[in-house]
GROMACS .gro file of N, CA and C in nm:
model
  504
    1MET      N    1   0.068  -0.123   0.009
    1MET     CA    2  -0.018  -0.006  -0.014
    1MET      C    3   0.116   0.119  -0.020
    2PHE      N    4   0.173   0.113   0.080
    2PHE     CA    5   0.257   0.247   0.111
    2PHE      C    6   0.349   0.279  -0.053
    3TYR      N    7   0.377   0.174  -0.141
    3TYR     CA    8   0.455   0.233  -0.253
    3TYR      C    9   0.371   0.257  -0.352
    4LEU      N   10   0.243   0.198  -0.324
    4LEU     CA   11   0.159   0.199  -0.438
    4LEU      C   12   0.085   0.370  -0.408
    5ILE      N   13   0.100   0.427  -0.295
    5ILE     CA   14   0.049   0.578  -0.294
    5ILE      C   15   0.166   0.648  -0.374
    6ASN      N   16   0.299   0.590  -0.324
    6ASN     CA   17   0.400   0.664  -0.376
    6ASN      C   18   0.370   0.678  -0.573
    7TYR      N   19   0.383   0.560  -0.616
    7TYR     CA   20   0.363   0.600  -0.726
    7TYR      C   21   0.217   0.655  -0.822
    8ILE      N   22   0.128   0.638  -0.745
    8ILE     CA   23   0.011   0.755  -0.751
    8ILE      C   24   0.026   0.867  -0.753
    9PHE      N   25   0.091   0.920  -0.665
    9PHE     CA   26   0.156   1.057  -0.650
    9PHE      C   27   0.256   1.120  -0.734
   10VAL      N   28   0.330   1.043  -0.771
   10VAL     CA   29   0.438   1.078  -0.882
   10VAL      C   30   0.364   1.102  -0.974
   11LEU      N   31   0.295   0.990  -1.046
   11LEU     CA   32   0.196   0.968  -1.157
   11LEU      C   33   0.137   1.107  -1.147
   12LEU      N   34   0.055   1.109  -1.077
   12LEU     CA   35  -0.020   1.252  -1.070
   12LEU      C   36   0.030   1.400  -1.102
   13CYS      N   37   0.153   1.398  -1.008
   13CYS     CA   38   0.224   1.515  -1.047
   13CYS      C   39   0.304   1.507  -1.175
   14ALA      N   40   0.274   1.378  -1.234
   14ALA     CA   41   0.344   1.410  -1.369
   14ALA      C   42   0.233   1.442  -1.462
   15LEU      N   43   0.159   1.384  -1.428
   15LEU     CA   44   0.021   1.460  -1.512
   15LEU      C   45   0.015   1.612  -1.496
   16ILE      N   46  -0.012   1.654  -1.388
   16ILE     CA   47  -0.027   1.772  -1.359
   16ILE      C   48   0.079   1.892  -1.409
   17PHE      N   49   0.229   1.842  -1.364
   17PHE     CA   50   0.314   1.930  -1.418
   17PHE      C   51   0.380   1.870  -1.543
   18GLY      N   52   0.332   1.824  -1.620
   18GLY     CA   53   0.391   1.761  -1.776
   18GLY      C   54   0.306   1.751  -1.859
   19LYS      N   55   0.201   1.845  -1.827
   19LYS     CA   56   0.133   1.919  -1.960
   19LYS      C   57   0.214   1.964  -2.051
   20HIS      N   58   0.324   2.090  -1.986
   20HIS     CA   59   0.427   2.141  -2.064
   20HIS      C   60   0.543   2.091  -2.018
   21ASN      N   61   0.613   2.066  -2.134
   21ASN     CA   62   0.764   1.973  -2.125
   21ASN      C   63   0.869   2.111  -2.078
   22THR      N   64   0.851   2.166  -2.027
   22THR     CA   65   0.975   2.324  -2.015
   22THR      C   66   1.024   2.300  -1.911
   23ARG      N   67   1.149   2.375  -1.868
   23ARG     CA   68   1.252   2.342  -1.773
   23ARG      C   69   1.170   2.375  -1.655
   24GLN      N   70   1.084   2.491  -1.629
   24GLN     CA   71   1.036   2.517  -1.541
   24GLN      C   72   0.931   2.431  -1.465
   25SER      N   73   0.857   2.357  -1.570
   25SER     CA   74   0.757   2.238  -1.500
   25SER      C   75   0.818   2.104  -1.460
   26ARG      N   76   0.955   2.123  -1.530
   26ARG     CA   77   1.028   2.006  -1.462
   26ARG      C   78   1.070   2.010  -1.332
   27LYS      N   79   1.110   2.173  -1.349
   27LYS     CA   80   1.193   2.156  -1.191
   27LYS      C   81   1.037   2.146  -1.082
   28MET      N   82   0.967   2.211  -1.120
   28MET     CA   83   0.854   2.191  -1.001
   28MET      C   84   0.812   2.067  -0.977
   29PHE      N   85   0.803   1.965  -1.075
   29PHE     CA   86   0.790   1.817  -1.050
   29PHE      C   87   0.912   1.778  -0.951
   30ILE      N   88   1.035   1.826  -1.013
   30ILE     CA   89   1.138   1.749  -0.915
   30ILE      C   90   1.113   1.798  -0.746
   31ILE      N   91   1.113   1.943  -0.732
   31ILE     CA   92   1.122   1.965  -0.623
   31ILE      C   93   0.975   1.941  -0.535
   32VAL      N   94   0.873   1.920  -0.593
   32VAL     CA   95   0.741   1.817  -0.556
   32VAL      C   96   0.734   1.701  -0.508
   33THR      N   97   0.839   1.606  -0.610
   33THR     CA   98   0.828   1.486  -0.586
   33THR      C   99   0.937   1.444  -0.443
   34MET      N  100   1.064   1.526  -0.500
   34MET     CA  101   1.182   1.511  -0.372
   34MET      C  102   1.147   1.560  -0.268
   35LEU      N  103   1.042   1.653  -0.240
   35LEU     CA  104   1.006   1.733  -0.097
   35LEU      C  105   0.888   1.583  -0.014
   36PHE      N  106   0.817   1.554  -0.089
   36PHE     CA  107   0.739   1.438  -0.079
   36PHE      C  108   0.857   1.321  -0.019
   37ILE      N  109   0.904   1.307  -0.117
   37ILE     CA  110   0.996   1.172  -0.011
   37ILE      C  111   1.069   1.195   0.077
   38MET      N  112   1.114   1.315   0.066
   38MET     CA  113   1.161   1.345   0.187
   38MET      C  114   1.097   1.346   0.345
   39ILE      N  115   0.964   1.387   0.295
   39ILE     CA  116   0.879   1.393   0.432
   39ILE      C  117   0.821   1.274   0.451
   40GLU      N  118   0.823   1.157   0.365
   40GLU     CA  119   0.774   1.057   0.377
   40GLU      C  120   0.859   0.978   0.475
   41THR      N  121   0.989   0.986   0.439
   41THR     CA  122   1.092   0.925   0.534
   41THR      C  123   1.108   0.990   0.625
   42SER      N  124   1.079   1.104   0.651
   42SER     CA  125   1.144   1.176   0.793
   42SER      C  126   1.030   1.102   0.886
   43ILE      N  127   0.915   1.084   0.840
   43ILE     CA  128   0.775   1.057   0.929
   43ILE      C  129   0.747   0.930   0.959
   44ARG      N  130   0.852   0.874   0.946
   44ARG     CA  131   0.811   0.719   0.979
   44ARG      C  132   0.845   0.715   1.094
   45SER      N  133   0.745   0.582   1.154
   45SER     CA  134   0.746   0.574   1.274
   45SER      C  135   0.874   0.525   1.316
   46ILE      N  136   0.938   0.535   1.455
   46ILE     CA  137   1.035   0.426   1.514
   46ILE      C  138   1.027   0.263   1.529
   47THR      N  139   0.911   0.221   1.492
   47THR     CA  140   0.889   0.093   1.479
   47THR      C  141   0.828   0.030   1.325
   48VAL      N  142   0.865   0.112   1.223
   48VAL     CA  143   0.899   0.075   1.105
   48VAL      C  144   1.033   0.043   1.084
   49GLY      N  145   1.057  -0.071   1.053
   49GLY     CA  146   1.209  -0.099   1.020
   49GLY      C  147   1.256  -0.198   1.140
   50SER      N  148   1.372  -0.301   1.128
   50SER     CA  149   1.425  -0.352   1.237
   50SER      C  150   1.491  -0.285   1.292
   51ASP      N  151   1.577  -0.170   1.197
   51ASP     CA  152   1.661  -0.098   1.289
   51ASP      C  153   1.664   0.052   1.280
   52THR      N  154   1.528   0.057   1.305
   52THR     CA  155   1.489   0.242   1.317
   52THR      C  156   1.515   0.254   1.470
   53TYR      N  157   1.479   0.163   1.539
   53TYR     CA  158   1.475   0.202   1.715
   53TYR      C  159   1.639   0.203   1.708
   54THR      N  160   1.742   0.111   1.681
   54THR     CA  161   1.872   0.119   1.666
   54THR      C  162   1.925   0.275   1.678
   55TYR      N  163   1.847   0.343   1.504
   55TYR     CA  164   1.927   0.436   1.492
   55TYR      C  165   1.889   0.566   1.602
   56VAL      N  166   1.756   0.553   1.622
   56VAL     CA  167   1.678   0.676   1.739
   56VAL      C  168   1.825   0.676   1.853
   57ASP      N  169   1.834   0.557   1.906
   57ASP     CA  170   1.938   0.546   2.045
   57ASP      C  171   2.038   0.584   1.936
   58ASP      N  172   2.102   0.590   1.866
   58ASP     CA  173   2.225   0.626   1.825
   58ASP      C  174   2.226   0.795   1.818
   59PHE      N  175   2.126   0.848   1.747
   59PHE     CA  176   2.099   0.971   1.728
   59PHE      C  177   2.138   1.067   1.868
   60PHE      N  178   2.047   0.947   1.960
   60PHE     CA  179   2.048   1.082   2.078
   60PHE      C  180   2.164   1.031   2.156
   61MET      N  181   2.244   0.907   2.144
   61MET     CA  182   2.348   0.879   2.205
   61MET      C  183   2.473   1.004   2.154
   62MET      N  184   2.456   1.034   2.008
   62MET     CA  185   2.496   1.143   1.966
   62MET      C  186   2.509   1.268   1.995
   63ALA      N  187   2.392   1.309   2.000
   63ALA     CA  188   2.355   1.405   2.056
   63ALA      C  189   2.408   1.469   2.240
   64ASN      N  190   2.400   1.326   2.279
   64ASN     CA  191   2.447   1.363   2.450
   64ASN      C  192   2.606   1.348   2.434
   65SER      N  193   2.654   1.325   2.356
   65SER     CA  194   2.801   1.307   2.377
   65SER      C  195   2.872   1.474   2.371
   66SER      N  196   2.985   1.471   2.402
   66SER     CA  197   3.060   1.606   2.329
   66SER      C  198   3.123   1.599   2.264
   67TRP      N  199   3.202   1.713   2.211
   67TRP     CA  200   3.259   1.693   2.096
   67TRP      C  201   3.408   1.649   2.157
   68GLY      N  202   3.445   1.631   2.293
   68GLY     CA  203   3.592   1.593   2.348
   68GLY      C  204   3.535   1.470   2.311
   69ASP      N  205   3.413   1.365   2.332
   69ASP     CA  206   3.403   1.257   2.325
   69ASP      C  207   3.441   1.211   2.161
   70ILE      N  208   3.372   1.303   2.065
   70ILE     CA  209   3.401   1.278   1.933
   70ILE      C  210   3.529   1.309   1.883
   71SER      N  211   3.607   1.383   1.903
   71SER     CA  212   3.757   1.359   1.921
   71SER      C  213   3.835   1.246   1.937
   72ASP      N  214   3.756   1.192   2.101
   72ASP     CA  215   3.852   1.052   2.122
   72ASP      C  216   3.826   0.954   2.019
   73ARG      N  217   3.688   0.953   1.955
   73ARG     CA  218   3.688   0.844   1.879
   73ARG      C  219   3.767   0.856   1.764
   74ILE      N  220   3.756   0.982   1.723
   74ILE     CA  221   3.835   0.994   1.603
   74ILE      C  222   3.984   0.928   1.597
   75ILE      N  223   4.037   0.958   1.713
   75ILE     CA  224   4.163   0.889   1.758
   75ILE      C  225   4.144   0.777   1.755
   76GLU      N  226   4.062   0.739   1.833
   76GLU     CA  227   4.055   0.579   1.860
   76GLU      C  228   4.047   0.507   1.695
   77ARG      N  229   3.979   0.553   1.626
   77ARG     CA  230   3.981   0.504   1.484
   77ARG      C  231   4.082   0.519   1.354
   78TYR      N  232   4.146   0.692   1.390
   78TYR     CA  233   4.204   0.701   1.289
   78TYR      C  234   4.367   0.696   1.335
   79VAL      N  235   4.413   0.706   1.454
   79VAL     CA  236   4.560   0.703   1.512
   79VAL      C  237   4.579   0.561   1.564
   80ILE      N  238   4.511   0.512   1.639
   80ILE     CA  239   4.524   0.369   1.729
   80ILE      C  240   4.477   0.281   1.641
   81ASN      N  241   4.346   0.283   1.572
   81ASN     CA  242   4.304   0.136   1.483
   81ASN      C  243   4.256   0.078   1.577
   82THR      N  244   4.150   0.140   1.690
   82THR     CA  245   4.100   0.053   1.788
   82THR      C  246   3.972  -0.008   1.773
   83SER      N  247   3.898   0.105   1.668
   83SER     CA  248   3.746   0.123   1.631
   83SER      C  249   3.730   0.101   1.492
   84GLU      N  250   3.613   0.081   1.470
   84GLU     CA  251   3.548   0.070   1.308
   84GLU      C  252   3.420   0.139   1.297
   85MET      N  253   3.389   0.285   1.402
   85MET     CA  254   3.284   0.307   1.384
   85MET      C  255   3.307   0.408   1.264
   86ASP      N  256   3.170   0.442   1.204
   86ASP     CA  257   3.146   0.529   1.084
   86ASP      C  258   3.160   0.667   1.142
   87ILE      N  259   3.292   0.747   1.141
   87ILE     CA  260   3.280   0.899   1.253
   87ILE      C  261   3.218   0.963   1.132
   88GLY      N  262   3.232   0.994   1.014
   88GLY     CA  263   3.167   1.081   0.950
   88GLY      C  264   2.998   1.085   1.011
   89HIS      N  265   2.943   0.973   0.982
   89HIS     CA  266   2.795   0.983   1.054
   89HIS      C  267   2.764   1.029   1.168
   90PHE      N  268   2.843   1.003   1.254
   90PHE     CA  269   2.864   1.070   1.386
   90PHE      C  270   2.866   1.212   1.394
   91VAL      N  271   3.003   1.243   1.351
   91VAL     CA  272   2.976   1.389   1.350
   91VAL      C  273   2.893   1.459   1.255
   92LEU      N  274   2.782   1.412   1.208
   92LEU     CA  275   2.724   1.472   1.142
   92LEU      C  276   2.601   1.485   1.220
   93GLY      N  277   2.595   1.364   1.296
   93GLY     CA  278   2.476   1.390   1.399
   93GLY      C  279   2.488   1.462   1.502
   94LYS      N  280   2.597   1.481   1.557
   94LYS     CA  281   2.645   1.546   1.664
   94LYS      C  282   2.593   1.720   1.627
   95PHE      N  283   2.667   1.737   1.485
   95PHE     CA  284   2.659   1.867   1.446
   95PHE      C  285   2.509   1.885   1.482
   96PHE      N  286   2.438   1.781   1.365
   96PHE     CA  287   2.251   1.830   1.399
   96PHE      C  288   2.228   1.865   1.490
   97SER      N  289   2.256   1.787   1.553
   97SER     CA  290   2.194   1.778   1.729
   97SER      C  291   2.210   1.935   1.797
   98GLU      N  292   2.337   2.026   1.773
   98GLU     CA  293   2.363   2.125   1.820
   98GLU      C  294   2.236   2.206   1.796
   99PHE      N  295   2.159   2.202   1.668
   99PHE     CA  296   2.012   2.212   1.591
   99PHE      C  297   1.888   2.208   1.677
  100SER      N  298   1.885   2.059   1.664
  100SER     CA  299   1.744   2.001   1.691
  100SER      C  300   1.784   1.888   1.773
  101HIS      N  301   1.705   1.846   1.840
  101HIS     CA  302   1.702   1.685   1.929
  101HIS      C  303   1.587   1.606   1.857
  102SER      N  304   1.536   1.662   1.754
  102SER     CA  305   1.424   1.610   1.703
  102SER      C  306   1.502   1.494   1.591
  103PHE      N  307   1.479   1.362   1.627
  103PHE     CA  308   1.506   1.253   1.534
  103PHE      C  309   1.430   1.266   1.399
  104GLN      N  310   1.302   1.306   1.401
  104GLN     CA  311   1.262   1.289   1.259
  104GLN      C  312   1.321   1.460   1.148
  105LEU      N  313   1.336   1.556   1.214
  105LEU     CA  314   1.466   1.646   1.108
  105LEU      C  315   1.543   1.615   1.085
  106TYR      N  316   1.622   1.535   1.209
  106TYR     CA  317   1.758   1.460   1.167
  106TYR      C  318   1.746   1.370   1.032
  107THR      N  319   1.643   1.276   1.044
  107THR     CA  320   1.616   1.204   0.910
  107THR      C  321   1.565   1.280   0.806
  108PHE      N  322   1.511   1.384   0.787
  108PHE     CA  323   1.483   1.478   0.686
  108PHE      C  324   1.622   1.511   0.647
  109PHE      N  325   1.687   1.586   0.752
  109PHE     CA  326   1.830   1.632   0.709
  109PHE      C  327   1.906   1.515   0.627
  110ILE      N  328   1.893   1.396   0.673
  110ILE     CA  329   1.994   1.336   0.598
  110ILE      C  330   1.970   1.256   0.496
  111THR      N  331   1.828   1.253   0.473
  111THR     CA  332   1.754   1.223   0.338
  111THR      C  333   1.788   1.337   0.228
  112SER      N  334   1.783   1.447   0.288
  112SER     CA  335   1.810   1.546   0.215
  112SER      C  336   1.957   1.579   0.122
  113ILE      N  337   2.035   1.515   0.226
  113ILE     CA  338   2.155   1.487   0.133
  113ILE      C  339   2.164   1.402   0.017
  114PHE      N  340   2.090   1.331   0.017
  114PHE     CA  341   2.068   1.235  -0.109
  114PHE      C  342   1.949   1.285  -0.192
  115THR      N  343   1.859   1.312  -0.174
  115THR     CA  344   1.739   1.341  -0.255
  115THR      C  345   1.764   1.484  -0.315
  116ILE      N  346   1.822   1.576  -0.262
  116ILE     CA  347   1.856   1.711  -0.310
  116ILE      C  348   1.951   1.699  -0.462
  117PRO      N  349   2.044   1.639  -0.424
  117PRO     CA  350   2.114   1.611  -0.552
  117PRO      C  351   2.092   1.487  -0.647
  118LEU      N  352   2.027   1.424  -0.617
  118LEU     CA  353   1.961   1.334  -0.721
  118LEU      C  354   1.826   1.425  -0.777
  119GLY      N  355   1.779   1.517  -0.742
  119GLY     CA  356   1.658   1.618  -0.781
  119GLY      C  357   1.784   1.707  -0.906
  120MET      N  358   1.881   1.785  -0.864
  120MET     CA  359   1.971   1.834  -0.897
  120MET      C  360   2.012   1.769  -1.049
  121PHE      N  361   2.033   1.646  -1.019
  121PHE     CA  362   2.114   1.547  -1.137
  121PHE      C  363   2.001   1.501  -1.220
  122LEU      N  364   1.893   1.481  -1.139
  122LEU     CA  365   1.762   1.459  -1.314
  122LEU      C  366   1.726   1.579  -1.352
  123TYR      N  367   1.711   1.710  -1.275
  123TYR     CA  368   1.698   1.820  -1.372
  123TYR      C  369   1.775   1.841  -1.485
  124ARG      N  370   1.946   1.849  -1.462
  124ARG     CA  371   2.072   1.873  -1.569
  124ARG      C  372   2.049   1.765  -1.650
  125TYR      N  373   1.981   1.637  -1.633
  125TYR     CA  374   2.065   1.560  -1.700
  125TYR      C  375   1.934   1.456  -1.767
  126THR      N  376   1.818   1.504  -1.785
  126THR     CA  377   1.688   1.436  -1.798
  126THR      C  378   1.607   1.561  -1.941
  127LYS      N  379   1.588   1.498  -2.047
  127LYS     CA  380   1.548   1.616  -2.164
  127LYS      C  381   1.381   1.624  -2.119
  128ASP      N  382   1.335   1.502  -2.124
  128ASP     CA  383   1.173   1.529  -2.091
  128ASP      C  384   1.116   1.481  -2.012
  129PHE      N  385   0.992   1.487  -2.005
  129PHE     CA  386   0.909   1.441  -1.864
  129PHE      C  387   0.884   1.279  -1.878
  130TYR      N  388   0.925   1.185  -1.980
  130TYR     CA  389   0.906   1.082  -1.983
  130TYR      C  390   1.038   0.972  -1.895
  131GLN      N  391   1.134   1.052  -1.966
  131GLN     CA  392   1.290   1.034  -1.869
  131GLN      C  393   1.278   1.056  -1.720
  132LEU      N  394   1.209   1.190  -1.696
  132LEU     CA  395   1.228   1.238  -1.560
  132LEU      C  396   1.133   1.152  -1.481
  133THR      N  397   0.998   1.109  -1.526
  133THR     CA  398   0.931   1.029  -1.446
  133THR      C  399   0.924   0.904  -1.454
  134PHE      N  400   1.034   0.853  -1.547
  134PHE     CA  401   1.062   0.703  -1.554
  134PHE      C  402   1.177   0.722  -1.424
  135ALA      N  403   1.267   0.793  -1.433
  135ALA     CA  404   1.388   0.770  -1.301
  135ALA      C  405   1.290   0.794  -1.169
  136VAL      N  406   1.230   0.872  -1.173
  136VAL     CA  407   1.181   0.890  -1.003
  136VAL      C  408   1.105   0.790  -0.981
  137VAL      N  409   1.017   0.691  -1.080
  137VAL     CA  410   0.925   0.596  -1.020
  137VAL      C  411   1.071   0.503  -1.029
  138PHE      N  412   1.162   0.456  -1.137
  138PHE     CA  413   1.279   0.354  -1.068
  138PHE      C  414   1.345   0.362  -0.953
  139PHE      N  415   1.348   0.512  -0.950
  139PHE     CA  416   1.405   0.547  -0.779
  139PHE      C  417   1.323   0.515  -0.694
  140ILE      N  418   1.202   0.539  -0.655
  140ILE     CA  419   1.087   0.447  -0.561
  140ILE      C  420   1.063   0.312  -0.535
  141ALA      N  421   1.101   0.248  -0.690
  141ALA     CA  422   1.089   0.114  -0.697
  141ALA      C  423   1.223   0.032  -0.652
  142LEU      N  424   1.336   0.088  -0.653
  142LEU     CA  425   1.472   0.045  -0.596
  142LEU      C  426   1.497   0.113  -0.495
  143MET      N  427   1.496   0.243  -0.435
  143MET     CA  428   1.585   0.295  -0.348
  143MET      C  429   1.501   0.348  -0.232
  144LEU      N  430   1.395   0.333  -0.222
  144LEU     CA  431   1.285   0.368  -0.083
  144LEU      C  432   1.253   0.218  -0.009
  145ILE      N  433   1.324   0.107  -0.039
  145ILE     CA  434   1.311  -0.013   0.012
  145ILE      C  435   1.423  -0.015   0.113
  146PHE      N  436   1.537   0.096   0.109
  146PHE     CA  437   1.619   0.078   0.216
  146PHE      C  438   1.576   0.118   0.336
  147PRO      N  439   1.602   0.025   0.444
  147PRO     CA  440   1.592   0.065   0.571
  147PRO      C  441   1.686   0.131   0.621
  148MET      N  442   1.704   0.199   0.754
  148MET     CA  443   1.787   0.304   0.813
  148MET      C  444   1.904   0.260   0.770
  149CYS      N  445   1.941   0.157   0.778
  149CYS     CA  446   2.105   0.134   0.802
  149CYS      C  447   2.121   0.183   0.621
  150GLY      N  448   2.065   0.167   0.508
  150GLY     CA  449   2.107   0.236   0.403
  150GLY      C  450   2.125   0.381   0.380
  151ALA      N  451   2.132   0.431   0.490
  151ALA     CA  452   2.097   0.591   0.483
  151ALA      C  453   2.258   0.637   0.438
  152ARG      N  454   2.264   0.525   0.507
  152ARG     CA  455   2.486   0.604   0.515
  152ARG      C  456   2.497   0.576   0.342
  153GLN      N  457   2.461   0.470   0.335
  153GLN     CA  458   2.497   0.464   0.190
  153GLN      C  459   2.467   0.561   0.063
  154MET      N  460   2.325   0.613   0.109
  154MET     CA  461   2.245   0.701   0.043
  154MET      C  462   2.345   0.847   0.057
  155GLN      N  463   2.347   0.896   0.200
  155GLN     CA  464   2.434   1.019   0.184
  155GLN      C  465   2.561   0.988   0.105
  156ALA      N  466   2.599   0.866   0.111
  156ALA     CA  467   2.779   0.886   0.040
  156ALA      C  468   2.714   0.866  -0.128
  157ILE      N  469   2.623   0.826  -0.176
  157ILE     CA  470   2.560   0.802  -0.303
  157ILE      C  471   2.546   1.014  -0.351
  158GLY      N  472   2.453   1.048  -0.263
  158GLY     CA  473   2.415   1.195  -0.272
  158GLY      C  474   2.554   1.267  -0.259
  159MET      N  475   2.649   1.292  -0.200
  159MET     CA  476   2.774   1.308  -0.220
  159MET      C  477   2.866   1.268  -0.378
  160GLY      N  478   2.843   1.195  -0.408
  160GLY     CA  479   2.912   1.117  -0.508
  160GLY      C  480   2.835   1.196  -0.647
  161ILE      N  481   2.724   1.192  -0.628
  161ILE     CA  482   2.613   1.258  -0.755
  161ILE      C  483   2.688   1.437  -0.765
  162LEU      N  484   2.693   1.488  -0.598
  162LEU     CA  485   2.760   1.601  -0.629
  162LEU      C  486   2.896   1.662  -0.687
  163SER      N  487   2.952   1.547  -0.690
  163SER     CA  488   3.143   1.532  -0.707
  163SER      C  489   3.125   1.491  -0.845
  164PHE      N  490   2.996   1.442  -0.932
  164PHE     CA  491   3.034   1.399  -1.062
  164PHE      C  492   2.980   1.518  -1.129
  165MET      N  493   2.879   1.599  -1.050
  165MET     CA  494   2.802   1.698  -1.138
  165MET      C  495   2.910   1.844  -1.115
  166TYR      N  496   2.983   1.826  -1.020
  166TYR     CA  497   3.054   1.963  -1.018
  166TYR      C  498   3.217   1.951  -1.044
  167VAL      N  499   3.301   1.857  -1.046
  167VAL     CA  500   3.402   1.792  -1.048
  167VAL      C  501   3.444   1.760  -1.176
  168GLY      N  502   3.381   1.675  -1.229
  168GLY     CA  503   3.405   1.619  -1.331
  168GLY      C  504   3.364   1.659  -1.452
   0.00000   0.00000   0.00000
């Protein structure tokens, strides 16, 4: 049911914005669909998925850690080599917690690290609404099945998309 709503929403947006195949209508389609995906992902309950509750606990652990604790973890990871912790994710969570202690806002933020570059990529490299609609439906079919553990990989992909667009 969840995916059906996504597909219906994307197709309705394609019908609304796709009447005129202009850059402006494609931009509006991307903004609306990516924003929908970001909101939908961020309002999920902590009971959805087998690992979401663990990520909620991790977020509050990051929020309650000091910057000194983080520097100790960086030393453990990169100098002493006694840890395999994903330091980048930890620093990002601590940085965000300086502004808000809401896990939903944090999820919105980390989702935006992927969806905004994806939207920029689609805007730049699709030429018509058929390509754009197919790409968004394809994304929903393949990528929205990721549990929370896929969030780190999606952030890395988002940064990769940005580097592809601006460095290459």
